[in-house]
mmCIF file of C-alpha atoms in Angstrom:
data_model
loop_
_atom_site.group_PDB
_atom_site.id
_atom_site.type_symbol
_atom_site.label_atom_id
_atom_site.label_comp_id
_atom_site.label_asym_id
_atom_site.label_seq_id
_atom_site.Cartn_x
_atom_site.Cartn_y
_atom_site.Cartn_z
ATOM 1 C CA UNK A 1 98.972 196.129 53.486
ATOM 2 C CA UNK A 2 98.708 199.049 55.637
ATOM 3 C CA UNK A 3 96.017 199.874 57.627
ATOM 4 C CA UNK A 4 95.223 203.609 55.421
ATOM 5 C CA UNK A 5 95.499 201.378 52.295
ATOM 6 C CA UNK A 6 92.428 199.210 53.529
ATOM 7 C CA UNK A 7 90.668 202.865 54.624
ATOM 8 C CA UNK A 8 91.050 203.932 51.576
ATOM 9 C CA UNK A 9 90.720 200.618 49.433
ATOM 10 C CA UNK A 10 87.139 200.351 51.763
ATOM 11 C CA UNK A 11 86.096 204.185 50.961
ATOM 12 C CA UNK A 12 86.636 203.192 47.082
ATOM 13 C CA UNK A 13 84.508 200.217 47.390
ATOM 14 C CA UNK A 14 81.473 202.334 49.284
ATOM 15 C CA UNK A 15 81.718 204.671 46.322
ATOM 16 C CA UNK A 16 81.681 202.455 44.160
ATOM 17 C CA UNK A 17 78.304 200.790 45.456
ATOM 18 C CA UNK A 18 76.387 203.872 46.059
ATOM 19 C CA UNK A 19 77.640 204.690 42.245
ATOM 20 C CA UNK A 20 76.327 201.287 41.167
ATOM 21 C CA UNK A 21 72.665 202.091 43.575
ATOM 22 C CA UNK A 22 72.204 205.583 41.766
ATOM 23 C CA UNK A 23 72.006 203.835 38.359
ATOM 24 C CA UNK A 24 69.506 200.913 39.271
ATOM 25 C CA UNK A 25 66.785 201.137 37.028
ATOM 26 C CA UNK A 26 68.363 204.290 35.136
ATOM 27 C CA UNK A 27 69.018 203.964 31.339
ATOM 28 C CA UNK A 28 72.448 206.237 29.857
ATOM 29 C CA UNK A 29 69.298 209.334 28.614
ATOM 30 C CA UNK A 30 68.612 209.131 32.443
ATOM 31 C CA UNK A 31 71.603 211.376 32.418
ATOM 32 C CA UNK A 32 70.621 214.278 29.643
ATOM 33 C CA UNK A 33 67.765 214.905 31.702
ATOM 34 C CA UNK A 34 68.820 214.030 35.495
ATOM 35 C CA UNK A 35 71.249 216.573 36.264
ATOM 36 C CA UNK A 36 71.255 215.153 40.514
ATOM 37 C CA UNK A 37 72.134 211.950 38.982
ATOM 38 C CA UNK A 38 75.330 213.565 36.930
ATOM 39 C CA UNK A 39 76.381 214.680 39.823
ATOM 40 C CA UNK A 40 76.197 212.022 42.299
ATOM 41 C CA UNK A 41 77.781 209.494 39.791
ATOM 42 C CA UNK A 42 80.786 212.141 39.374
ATOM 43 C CA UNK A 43 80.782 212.629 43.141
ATOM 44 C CA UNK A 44 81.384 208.663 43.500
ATOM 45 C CA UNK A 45 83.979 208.598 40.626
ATOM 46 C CA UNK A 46 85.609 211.571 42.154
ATOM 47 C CA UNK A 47 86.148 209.423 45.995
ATOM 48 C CA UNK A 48 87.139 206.583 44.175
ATOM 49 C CA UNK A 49 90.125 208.170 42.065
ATOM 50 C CA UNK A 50 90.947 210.628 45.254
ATOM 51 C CA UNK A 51 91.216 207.505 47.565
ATOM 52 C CA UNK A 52 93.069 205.782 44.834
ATOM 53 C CA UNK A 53 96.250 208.484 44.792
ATOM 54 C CA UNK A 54 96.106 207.775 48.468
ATOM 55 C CA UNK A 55 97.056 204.114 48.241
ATOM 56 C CA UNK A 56 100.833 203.297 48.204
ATOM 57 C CA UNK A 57 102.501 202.494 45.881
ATOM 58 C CA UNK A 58 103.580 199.080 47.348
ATOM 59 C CA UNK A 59 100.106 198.526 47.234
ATOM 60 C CA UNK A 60 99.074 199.185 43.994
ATOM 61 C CA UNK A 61 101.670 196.929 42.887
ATOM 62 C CA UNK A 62 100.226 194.616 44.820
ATOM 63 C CA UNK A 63 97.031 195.023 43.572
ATOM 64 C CA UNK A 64 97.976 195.330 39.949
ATOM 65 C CA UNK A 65 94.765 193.322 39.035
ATOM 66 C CA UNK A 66 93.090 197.134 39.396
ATOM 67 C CA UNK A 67 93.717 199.596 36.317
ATOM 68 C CA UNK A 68 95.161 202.493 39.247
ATOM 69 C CA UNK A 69 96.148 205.084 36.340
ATOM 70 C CA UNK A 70 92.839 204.456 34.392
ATOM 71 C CA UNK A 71 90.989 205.041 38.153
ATOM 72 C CA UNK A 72 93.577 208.112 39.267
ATOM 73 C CA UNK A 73 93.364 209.593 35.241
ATOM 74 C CA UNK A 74 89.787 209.386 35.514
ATOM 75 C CA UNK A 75 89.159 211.768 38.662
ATOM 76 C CA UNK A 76 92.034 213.683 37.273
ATOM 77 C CA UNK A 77 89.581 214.643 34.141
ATOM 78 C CA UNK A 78 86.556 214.908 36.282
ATOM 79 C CA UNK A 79 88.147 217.513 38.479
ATOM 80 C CA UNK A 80 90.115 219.386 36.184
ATOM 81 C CA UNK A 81 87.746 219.300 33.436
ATOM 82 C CA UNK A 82 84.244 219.578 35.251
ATOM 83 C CA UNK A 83 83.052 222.065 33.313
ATOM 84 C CA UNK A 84 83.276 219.074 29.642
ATOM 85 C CA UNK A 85 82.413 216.037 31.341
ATOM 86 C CA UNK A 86 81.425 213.412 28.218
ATOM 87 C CA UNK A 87 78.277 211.646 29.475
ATOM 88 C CA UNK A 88 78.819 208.522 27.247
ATOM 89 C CA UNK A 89 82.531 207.899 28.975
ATOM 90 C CA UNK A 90 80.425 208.512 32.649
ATOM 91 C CA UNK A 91 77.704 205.935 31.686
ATOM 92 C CA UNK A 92 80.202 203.282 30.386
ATOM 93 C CA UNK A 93 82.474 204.326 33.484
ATOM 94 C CA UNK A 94 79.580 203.155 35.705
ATOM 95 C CA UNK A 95 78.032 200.187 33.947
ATOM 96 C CA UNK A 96 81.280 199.130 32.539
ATOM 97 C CA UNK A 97 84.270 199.400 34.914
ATOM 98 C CA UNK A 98 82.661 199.710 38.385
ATOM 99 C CA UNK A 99 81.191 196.457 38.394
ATOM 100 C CA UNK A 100 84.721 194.609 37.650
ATOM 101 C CA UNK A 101 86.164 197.266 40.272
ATOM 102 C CA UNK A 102 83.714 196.030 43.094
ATOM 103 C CA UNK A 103 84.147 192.802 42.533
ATOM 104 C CA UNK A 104 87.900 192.946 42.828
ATOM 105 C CA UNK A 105 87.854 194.947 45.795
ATOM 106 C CA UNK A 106 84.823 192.436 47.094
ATOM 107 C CA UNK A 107 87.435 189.753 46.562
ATOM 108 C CA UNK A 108 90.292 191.744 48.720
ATOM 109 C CA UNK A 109 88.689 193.766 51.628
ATOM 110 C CA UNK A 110 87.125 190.365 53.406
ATOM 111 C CA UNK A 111 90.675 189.740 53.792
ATOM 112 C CA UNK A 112 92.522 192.884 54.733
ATOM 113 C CA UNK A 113 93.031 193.216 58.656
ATOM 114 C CA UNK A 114 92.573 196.405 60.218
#
């Protein structure tokens, strides 16, 4: 693994925490009313799927356990369609898929040597 994979792989997992922090204690109509909260759990989503088109491609194979077109599609839809964003696919984004995504990248980043 190269060393701008485990940047990047490392910048994915931060995101992915602070995402998981800005939801603790929030319920899905947190977001029809908390617009600061939209926007911070896009923000994280965002890093993640940018970091993600960063990683090579030798090591997403390598790492095939982690859905990289689902994560890179994702921040593809976020950027491109900012203006549409479906709150329900957000919330289940965040409650659903980022805990299985930390916990794989929890399993690989203890590790990867810099």
């Amino acid at each position: 693994m190269q060393k701008s994979d485990i940047i990047r792989l490392r910048h994915m997992f931060d995101a992915a925490k602070e995402a998981a922090s800005f939801i603790q204690e929030e319920e899905r109509a947190s977001l029809d009313v908390d617009r600061k909260l939209v926007l911070a759990l896009m923000k994280s989503i965002e890093i993640i799927g940018e970091a993600a088109t960063k990683i090579t491609k030798e090591c997403q194979e390598d790492l095939s356990q982690i859905p990289w077109p689902n994560i890179i599609g994702m921040r593809n839809r976020l950027i491109h369609a900012y203006f549409d964003v479906n709150l329900e696919i957000l919330w289940k984004t965040v409650t659903e898929d980022l805990p299985g995504l930390i916990d794989e990248l929890e399993k690989i980043l203890p590790s990867a040597k810099v």
